[in-house]
Amino acid sequence: MALILWLISGVVSLGGALASAELGTMFPQNGGMIRYLAHAYPRPRALVATIMAYSVTFFCRPAAIAANVAIFAQYFFYAAGRREYIADRDYLLRGIGALTMTALMVLNMLSVRWSLRLLNAFAAIKMLTLLVVSFTGLLLLVGAVKRTPGTNWSRGFSGTKLDAQSFASAMTRLFWSWEGWSNVGYVVGEVKNVKRNLPLSLGLAMSTLAVLYLLANVAYFSVIPLEDIDNGTLLAAQFMNKVFGKTVGQIILPICIGLSILGVVMSELFGGGRLMYTAGKTGFVPYGAVLGEIHPRFGTPIYALAIIWALSLVFLFAPPPGKAFDLLVDLVQEGMWYFYALTAFGVILLRRRLPNYPLRRFRSSLVLSFLFAALSLILGILQFYPPAEIPGKPKPSLPYYLAPLLGVIFMALCVIPWYLRMWRYVNRTGNQLLSWIEEEEQEVLQIQQ
């Protein structure tokens, strides 16, 4: 069942990536979903895009950076054999994370070129690690690597849980493995030859990852007994221990994983700065003249990056250790499903409203876009469905519905700044903050005529 879910999540995620590629060619400026949702749902006064702008820039993105940067150091302690630091030195890990995040933020401020070079280096490490595991899985399939015969493949679907909450939980984690495609939209304004490179890169990346992920899972199931897969030990480390020995499994691999997490933090900072920059420049948040400013020498949105960094520090140190911080990690994912669904549905709406839009040089599959939107919406709703009880497993101390409920409440609260900004401020000053939406479309349509 795991391989089937991986395949389903990959195909459906491809629909989301291609939908993003179509929207990116239509509106080739930084901002990603903020800009796409503004064009797809301009009424009432870009409510959907405003909620998304505040939810992601002030909550989801800095919380995601905090959640990732807080854990990367534990892999280096794991490799150094100091595992007691992982369990007992929570604030030490956070402090290391804060210093590292600050260094990455400074690099993002000073140089786009070197930021991208470091991002590419982190990506190369991640892909190389995944390639080693995946290629080993292929060798296991053809019998080129000897292994101890196991019973995983003979079990079939035994032990599979078919309740809605288990399905939603599994698919949520799988979708998050593919979620990197959404970051491209935030920086699409810096992509050369967007109409060609954006669809091509997203399509090739998703297809390549699909093959690698499936082969990696084949490798895991071929080597690791099913009873050990969910025992809390790093899965890839178990695999490397059994195939290549402890040096690779307990030292080299954890270091590679730690560097991969730093790559995620780097991409979130890079994209988050452009996201905050777009939210200010397009008028969704106040002080747009500052947030939407590009430094004349460095060519980077330094003020937007500084705000993202400061918010990330708050989320990094504010929650106490334990369940509160775990809840923060869960909250990062909540709410985004609804924005993903609305973005994919937006492709269908814009096909009807702007059928001959000149910049639409790529057309995604409407079937895949619809499937991605529908499944994203379903996953968002299923988070409120009670999970199945497992005999012998203690119940979680926090209610299962707390994270999705807090996510929905936060989005609902974003209606307040929407009203203050798009109604009260606009009506009082006469400043038409959203005139750029129609102006962008009309400018392109007039060129066609």
Coordinates of C-alpha atoms in Angstrom, one line a residue:
M1 CA 0.0 0.0 0.0
A2 CA 2.9 2.4 0.7
L3 CA 4.2 2.2 -2.8
I4 CA 0.7 2.7 -4.2
L5 CA 0.2 5.8 -2.1
W6 CA 3.6 7.1 -3.2
L7 CA 2.6 6.6 -6.8
I8 CA -0.8 8.3 -6.3
S9 CA 0.7 11.3 -4.5
G10 CA 3.3 11.7 -7.2
V11 CA 0.8 11.7 -10.1
V12 CA -1.5 14.1 -8.3
S13 CA 1.4 16.4 -7.2
L14 CA 2.5 16.5 -10.8
G15 CA -1.0 18.1 -11.5
G16 CA -0.3 20.8 -8.9
A17 CA 3.2 21.4 -10.3
L18 CA 2.0 21.7 -13.9
A19 CA -0.9 24.0 -12.8
S20 CA 1.7 26.2 -11.1
A21 CA 3.8 26.2 -14.3
E22 CA 0.8 27.4 -16.4
L23 CA 0.1 30.2 -13.9
G24 CA 3.8 31.1 -13.7
T25 CA 4.0 31.6 -17.5
M26 CA 0.9 33.7 -17.4
F27 CA 2.1 36.0 -14.6
P28 CA 5.9 35.8 -14.7
Q29 CA 6.6 37.9 -11.6
N30 CA 7.7 37.0 -8.1
G31 CA 5.0 36.1 -5.7
G32 CA 3.7 32.7 -6.7
M33 CA 0.3 31.8 -5.2
I34 CA -0.3 35.4 -3.9
R35 CA -0.3 36.7 -7.4
Y36 CA -2.1 33.7 -8.9
L37 CA -5.0 33.8 -6.4
A38 CA -5.4 37.6 -6.9
H39 CA -5.9 37.1 -10.6
A40 CA -8.1 34.0 -10.2
Y41 CA -10.3 35.4 -7.4
P42 CA -10.2 39.3 -7.7
R43 CA -13.5 39.7 -5.8
P44 CA -14.3 40.6 -3.1
R45 CA -11.3 42.8 -3.1
A46 CA -8.8 39.9 -3.4
L47 CA -10.0 38.3 -0.2
V48 CA -8.5 34.9 -0.9
A49 CA -5.1 36.3 -1.9
T50 CA -5.0 38.6 1.1
I51 CA -5.7 35.7 3.5
M52 CA -3.0 33.7 1.8
A53 CA -0.6 36.6 2.0
Y54 CA -1.0 37.1 5.7
S55 CA -1.2 33.4 6.5
V56 CA 1.9 32.4 4.6
T57 CA 4.2 35.4 5.1
F58 CA 3.5 36.0 8.8
F59 CA 2.9 32.4 9.9
C60 CA 3.4 29.4 7.7
R61 CA 6.7 30.3 6.1
P62 CA 8.5 31.6 9.2
A63 CA 7.1 28.7 11.3
A64 CA 8.4 26.2 8.6
I65 CA 11.8 27.8 8.7
A66 CA 11.9 27.6 12.5
A67 CA 10.7 24.0 12.5
N68 CA 13.4 22.9 10.1
V69 CA 16.3 25.0 11.5
A70 CA 15.6 23.7 15.0
I71 CA 16.3 20.1 14.0
F72 CA 19.1 20.1 11.5
A73 CA 21.9 20.2 14.2
Q74 CA 20.7 17.0 15.8
Y75 CA 21.9 15.0 12.7
F76 CA 25.4 16.3 13.2
F77 CA 25.3 15.4 16.9
Y78 CA 24.0 12.0 15.8
A79 CA 27.0 11.6 13.5
A80 CA 29.4 12.7 16.3
G81 CA 28.0 10.1 18.6
R82 CA 26.5 12.7 21.0
R83 CA 22.9 11.5 21.0
E84 CA 22.3 12.9 24.5
Y85 CA 22.4 16.4 23.0
I86 CA 19.4 15.4 20.8
A87 CA 17.1 14.6 23.7
D88 CA 18.2 16.9 26.4
R89 CA 19.6 20.1 24.8
D90 CA 16.5 21.5 23.0
Y91 CA 17.5 25.2 23.4
L92 CA 21.1 24.4 22.4
L93 CA 19.8 23.0 19.1
R94 CA 17.6 26.1 18.7
G95 CA 20.5 28.4 19.4
I96 CA 22.7 26.6 16.8
G97 CA 19.7 26.9 14.4
A98 CA 19.4 30.6 15.1
L99 CA 23.0 31.3 14.3
T100 CA 22.9 29.2 11.2
M101 CA 19.7 30.8 10.0
T102 CA 21.3 34.3 10.6
A103 CA 24.3 33.4 8.5
L104 CA 22.1 32.1 5.6
M105 CA 19.9 35.2 5.9
V106 CA 23.0 37.5 5.6
L107 CA 24.1 35.6 2.5
N108 CA 20.6 35.9 1.0
M109 CA 20.8 39.7 1.6
L110 CA 24.3 40.1 0.1
S111 CA 24.2 38.0 -3.0
V112 CA 21.6 36.3 -5.2
R113 CA 24.4 34.5 -7.1
W114 CA 26.1 33.0 -4.1
S115 CA 22.7 32.2 -2.5
L116 CA 21.8 30.2 -5.6
R117 CA 25.2 28.5 -5.7
L118 CA 24.8 27.3 -2.1
L119 CA 21.2 26.2 -2.9
N120 CA 22.5 24.2 -5.8
A121 CA 25.2 22.6 -3.6
F122 CA 22.7 21.6 -1.0
A123 CA 20.4 20.2 -3.7
A124 CA 23.3 18.2 -5.2
I125 CA 24.0 16.6 -1.8
K126 CA 20.4 15.7 -1.4
M127 CA 20.1 14.2 -4.9
L128 CA 23.3 12.3 -4.5
T129 CA 22.1 10.7 -1.3
L130 CA 18.8 9.8 -2.8
L131 CA 20.5 8.4 -5.9
V132 CA 22.7 6.1 -3.8
V133 CA 19.7 4.7 -1.9
S134 CA 17.6 4.5 -5.1
F135 CA 20.3 2.8 -7.2
T136 CA 20.8 0.3 -4.4
G137 CA 17.1 -0.4 -4.5
L138 CA 17.4 -1.1 -8.2
L139 CA 20.4 -3.5 -7.6
L140 CA 18.3 -5.2 -5.0
L141 CA 15.5 -5.7 -7.4
V142 CA 17.7 -7.4 -10.0
G143 CA 19.6 -9.4 -7.4
A144 CA 23.0 -7.7 -7.9
V145 CA 23.2 -7.0 -4.1
K146 CA 22.9 -9.8 -1.7
R147 CA 20.4 -9.4 1.2
T148 CA 18.8 -11.5 3.9
P149 CA 15.4 -12.7 2.6
G150 CA 12.6 -10.9 4.3
T151 CA 8.8 -11.2 4.5
N152 CA 7.7 -7.6 3.7
W153 CA 6.8 -8.4 0.1
S154 CA 4.9 -11.6 0.9
R155 CA 2.7 -9.7 3.4
G156 CA 0.8 -7.9 0.7
F157 CA -1.7 -5.5 2.2
S158 CA -1.9 -7.2 5.7
G159 CA -1.9 -4.6 8.5
T160 CA -3.1 -1.8 6.3
K161 CA -5.4 0.7 8.0
L162 CA -8.2 2.0 5.8
D163 CA -9.7 4.7 8.0
A164 CA -9.9 8.3 6.7
Q165 CA -7.6 9.8 9.3
S166 CA -4.8 7.3 8.5
F167 CA -5.2 8.0 4.8
A168 CA -5.1 11.7 5.4
S169 CA -2.1 11.5 7.7
A170 CA -0.1 9.4 5.2
M171 CA -1.0 11.5 2.2
T172 CA -0.2 14.7 4.0
R173 CA 3.4 13.5 4.7
L174 CA 3.8 12.2 1.2
F175 CA 2.5 15.4 -0.4
W176 CA 5.0 17.3 1.7
S177 CA 7.8 15.3 0.1
W178 CA 6.8 16.7 -3.3
E179 CA 5.9 20.2 -2.1
G180 CA 9.1 21.8 -3.3
W181 CA 7.5 22.7 -6.6
S182 CA 5.4 25.5 -4.9
N183 CA 8.6 27.4 -3.9
V184 CA 9.4 27.9 -7.6
G185 CA 6.4 30.2 -8.1
Y186 CA 7.7 32.6 -5.4
V187 CA 10.8 33.4 -7.4
V188 CA 9.5 32.9 -11.0
G189 CA 10.4 36.5 -11.8
E190 CA 14.1 35.5 -11.6
V191 CA 13.7 32.5 -14.0
K192 CA 15.2 33.0 -17.5
N193 CA 13.0 32.1 -20.4
V194 CA 10.0 31.3 -18.2
K195 CA 7.7 30.0 -20.9
R196 CA 10.2 27.2 -21.7
N197 CA 12.2 26.6 -18.6
L198 CA 9.5 26.7 -15.9
P199 CA 7.3 23.8 -17.3
L200 CA 10.3 21.8 -18.4
S201 CA 12.1 22.0 -15.1
L202 CA 9.1 21.2 -13.0
G203 CA 8.1 18.3 -15.2
L204 CA 11.6 16.8 -15.3
A205 CA 12.1 17.4 -11.5
M206 CA 8.8 15.7 -10.6
S207 CA 9.3 12.8 -12.9
T208 CA 12.9 12.2 -11.7
L209 CA 11.8 12.4 -8.1
A210 CA 9.0 9.9 -8.7
V211 CA 11.4 7.3 -9.9
L212 CA 13.9 7.9 -7.1
Y213 CA 11.3 7.9 -4.4
L214 CA 9.8 4.6 -5.6
L215 CA 13.2 2.9 -5.9
A216 CA 14.2 4.2 -2.4
N217 CA 11.0 2.7 -0.9
V218 CA 11.7 -0.6 -2.7
A219 CA 15.2 -0.5 -1.1
Y220 CA 13.8 0.1 2.4
F221 CA 11.2 -2.6 2.1
S222 CA 13.7 -5.1 0.7
V223 CA 16.2 -4.6 3.6
I224 CA 14.4 -3.4 6.7
P225 CA 11.8 -5.6 8.5
L226 CA 8.4 -4.1 8.7
E227 CA 8.5 -4.1 12.5
D228 CA 11.6 -1.9 12.5
I229 CA 10.3 0.7 10.0
D230 CA 8.3 2.7 12.6
N231 CA 10.5 2.2 15.7
G232 CA 11.7 5.9 15.8
T233 CA 15.1 5.3 14.3
L234 CA 16.1 7.1 11.2
L235 CA 14.9 4.9 8.4
A236 CA 17.7 5.7 5.9
A237 CA 20.3 5.2 8.6
Q238 CA 18.9 1.7 9.3
F239 CA 19.1 0.9 5.6
M240 CA 22.7 2.2 5.2
N241 CA 23.7 0.3 8.4
K242 CA 22.5 -3.0 6.9
V243 CA 23.8 -2.5 3.4
F244 CA 27.0 -0.4 3.8
G245 CA 27.9 -0.6 7.4
K246 CA 27.9 1.7 10.4
T247 CA 30.3 4.3 9.1
V248 CA 28.0 5.2 6.2
G249 CA 24.8 4.7 8.2
Q250 CA 25.7 6.5 11.4
I251 CA 28.1 9.2 10.2
I252 CA 28.1 10.0 6.5
L253 CA 24.3 9.7 6.0
P254 CA 23.2 11.9 9.0
I255 CA 25.6 14.6 7.9
C256 CA 24.1 14.5 4.4
I257 CA 20.6 14.7 5.8
G258 CA 21.5 17.6 8.0
L259 CA 22.9 19.5 5.0
S260 CA 19.8 18.6 3.0
I261 CA 17.6 20.2 5.8
L262 CA 19.8 23.3 5.6
G263 CA 19.1 23.4 1.9
V264 CA 15.4 23.4 2.7
V265 CA 15.9 26.3 5.1
M266 CA 17.9 28.2 2.5
S267 CA 15.2 27.8 -0.1
E268 CA 12.5 28.9 2.4
L269 CA 14.5 32.0 3.3
F270 CA 15.1 32.8 -0.4
G271 CA 11.5 32.2 -1.4
G272 CA 10.1 33.7 1.8
G273 CA 11.9 37.0 1.2
R274 CA 10.4 37.3 -2.3
L275 CA 7.0 36.3 -0.9
M276 CA 7.1 39.1 1.7
Y277 CA 8.5 41.5 -1.0
T278 CA 5.5 40.7 -3.2
A279 CA 3.0 41.1 -0.4
G280 CA 4.3 44.6 0.2
K281 CA 4.8 45.6 -3.4
T282 CA 1.3 44.6 -4.4
G283 CA -0.3 46.4 -1.4
F284 CA -1.6 43.4 0.6
V285 CA 0.4 44.4 3.7
P286 CA 1.3 47.9 5.0
Y287 CA 4.7 49.6 4.4
G288 CA 4.8 48.3 0.9
A289 CA 7.3 50.9 -0.2
V290 CA 9.8 49.4 2.3
L291 CA 9.0 45.7 2.0
G292 CA 8.8 46.0 -1.8
E293 CA 12.2 47.7 -2.1
I294 CA 15.1 46.0 -3.9
H295 CA 18.6 47.0 -2.6
P296 CA 20.3 49.0 -5.5
R297 CA 23.7 47.4 -4.9
F298 CA 22.8 43.8 -3.8
G299 CA 19.7 43.3 -5.9
T300 CA 17.9 41.6 -3.0
P301 CA 14.8 42.5 -0.9
I302 CA 16.8 43.0 2.3
Y303 CA 13.9 44.5 4.3
A304 CA 11.5 41.7 3.4
L305 CA 14.2 39.1 4.3
A306 CA 14.8 40.9 7.6
I307 CA 11.1 40.6 8.5
I308 CA 11.0 36.9 7.6
W309 CA 14.2 36.3 9.7
A310 CA 12.8 38.1 12.7
L311 CA 9.5 36.2 12.6
S312 CA 11.3 32.9 12.3
L313 CA 13.3 33.8 15.4
V314 CA 10.0 34.4 17.3
F315 CA 8.6 31.0 16.2
L316 CA 12.0 29.3 17.0
F317 CA 12.2 30.4 20.6
A318 CA 8.6 31.2 21.7
P319 CA 7.2 27.7 22.0
P320 CA 8.4 25.7 25.0
P321 CA 10.0 22.2 24.4
G322 CA 7.8 19.2 23.9
K323 CA 4.3 19.1 22.6
A324 CA 4.0 22.9 22.0
F325 CA 6.9 22.8 19.5
D326 CA 5.5 19.6 17.9
L327 CA 2.2 21.4 17.5
L328 CA 4.1 24.2 15.7
V329 CA 5.5 21.7 13.2
D330 CA 2.0 20.3 12.5
L331 CA 0.6 23.8 12.1
V332 CA 3.0 24.6 9.3
Q333 CA 1.1 22.2 7.1
E334 CA -2.5 23.2 8.1
G335 CA -4.2 25.7 5.9
M336 CA -1.9 25.3 2.9
W337 CA -4.1 22.6 1.5
Y338 CA -6.9 25.0 1.0
F339 CA -4.6 27.5 -0.9
Y340 CA -3.3 24.7 -3.0
A341 CA -6.8 23.6 -3.9
L342 CA -7.9 27.2 -4.8
T343 CA -4.8 27.7 -6.9
A344 CA -5.4 24.6 -9.0
F345 CA -9.1 25.5 -9.3
G346 CA -7.9 28.9 -10.4
V347 CA -6.3 27.4 -13.5
I348 CA -9.8 26.2 -14.6
L349 CA -11.4 29.6 -13.8
L350 CA -8.8 31.5 -15.7
R351 CA -9.1 29.2 -18.7
R352 CA -12.8 30.4 -18.9
R353 CA -12.2 34.1 -18.0
L354 CA -9.0 34.6 -20.1
P355 CA -9.2 31.9 -22.7
N356 CA -6.8 33.5 -25.2
Y357 CA -4.4 35.1 -22.7
P358 CA -1.2 35.7 -24.8
L359 CA 1.3 34.8 -22.1
R360 CA -0.3 31.4 -21.6
R361 CA 2.4 29.5 -23.5
F362 CA 1.9 26.3 -21.6
R363 CA -1.3 24.5 -20.8
S364 CA -1.5 22.0 -18.0
S365 CA -3.8 19.0 -17.8
L366 CA -7.2 20.2 -16.4
V367 CA -7.9 16.7 -15.3
L368 CA -4.7 16.5 -13.2
S369 CA -5.4 20.1 -11.9
F370 CA -8.9 19.1 -10.8
L371 CA -7.6 15.9 -9.2
F372 CA -4.9 17.8 -7.3
A373 CA -7.4 20.5 -6.2
A374 CA -10.0 18.0 -5.1
L375 CA -7.6 15.8 -3.2
S376 CA -6.0 18.9 -1.5
L377 CA -9.4 20.0 -0.3
I378 CA -10.3 16.5 0.9
L379 CA -7.0 16.3 2.8
G380 CA -7.7 19.6 4.5
I381 CA -11.2 18.4 5.6
L382 CA -10.0 14.9 6.7
Q383 CA -7.7 16.5 9.2
F384 CA -10.8 16.9 11.4
Y385 CA -11.8 13.3 11.2
P386 CA -10.9 11.2 14.3
P387 CA -8.1 8.7 13.9
A388 CA -8.5 5.0 14.4
E389 CA -7.5 3.7 17.8
I390 CA -4.6 1.3 17.8
P391 CA -4.5 -1.3 20.6
G392 CA -1.5 -0.8 22.9
K393 CA -0.6 2.6 21.5
P394 CA -1.2 5.5 24.0
K395 CA -3.5 8.3 23.0
P396 CA -1.9 11.6 22.1
S397 CA -2.0 14.2 24.8
L398 CA -3.2 16.9 22.4
P399 CA -6.6 16.6 20.6
Y400 CA -6.2 15.4 17.0
Y401 CA -8.3 18.4 15.7
L402 CA -6.2 21.1 17.5
A403 CA -3.7 21.8 14.7
P404 CA -6.2 22.0 11.8
L405 CA -8.6 24.0 14.0
L406 CA -5.9 26.5 14.9
G407 CA -5.0 26.7 11.2
V408 CA -8.5 27.6 10.2
I409 CA -8.9 30.1 13.1
F410 CA -5.7 31.8 12.0
M411 CA -7.0 32.1 8.4
A412 CA -10.3 33.4 9.7
L413 CA -8.5 36.1 11.7
C414 CA -6.8 37.2 8.6
V415 CA -10.1 38.7 7.5
I416 CA -9.5 41.5 10.0
P417 CA -6.4 42.9 8.3
W418 CA -8.2 42.4 4.9
Y419 CA -11.0 44.6 6.1
L420 CA -8.7 47.2 7.6
R421 CA -6.5 47.3 4.5
M422 CA -8.8 46.7 1.5
W423 CA -11.9 48.5 2.8
R424 CA -11.2 50.9 5.6
Y425 CA -7.8 52.1 4.3
V426 CA -8.9 52.2 0.6
N427 CA -12.2 54.0 1.4
R428 CA -10.5 56.6 3.6
T429 CA -7.5 57.4 1.3
G430 CA -8.9 56.6 -2.1
N431 CA -5.7 54.6 -2.8
Q432 CA -6.6 51.8 -5.2
L433 CA -4.3 49.1 -3.9
L434 CA -5.6 46.3 -6.2
S435 CA -5.7 48.2 -9.5
W436 CA -2.5 46.3 -10.6
I437 CA -4.5 43.1 -11.0
E438 CA -6.6 44.4 -13.9
E439 CA -3.8 46.6 -15.2
E440 CA -1.5 43.5 -15.6
E441 CA -4.1 41.6 -17.5
Q442 CA -5.1 44.6 -19.7
E443 CA -1.5 45.4 -20.6
V444 CA -0.9 42.0 -21.9
L445 CA -4.3 41.8 -23.8
Q446 CA -3.6 45.2 -25.4
I447 CA -0.2 44.0 -26.7
Q448 CA -2.0 41.1 -28.4
Q449 CA -4.4 43.6 -30.2

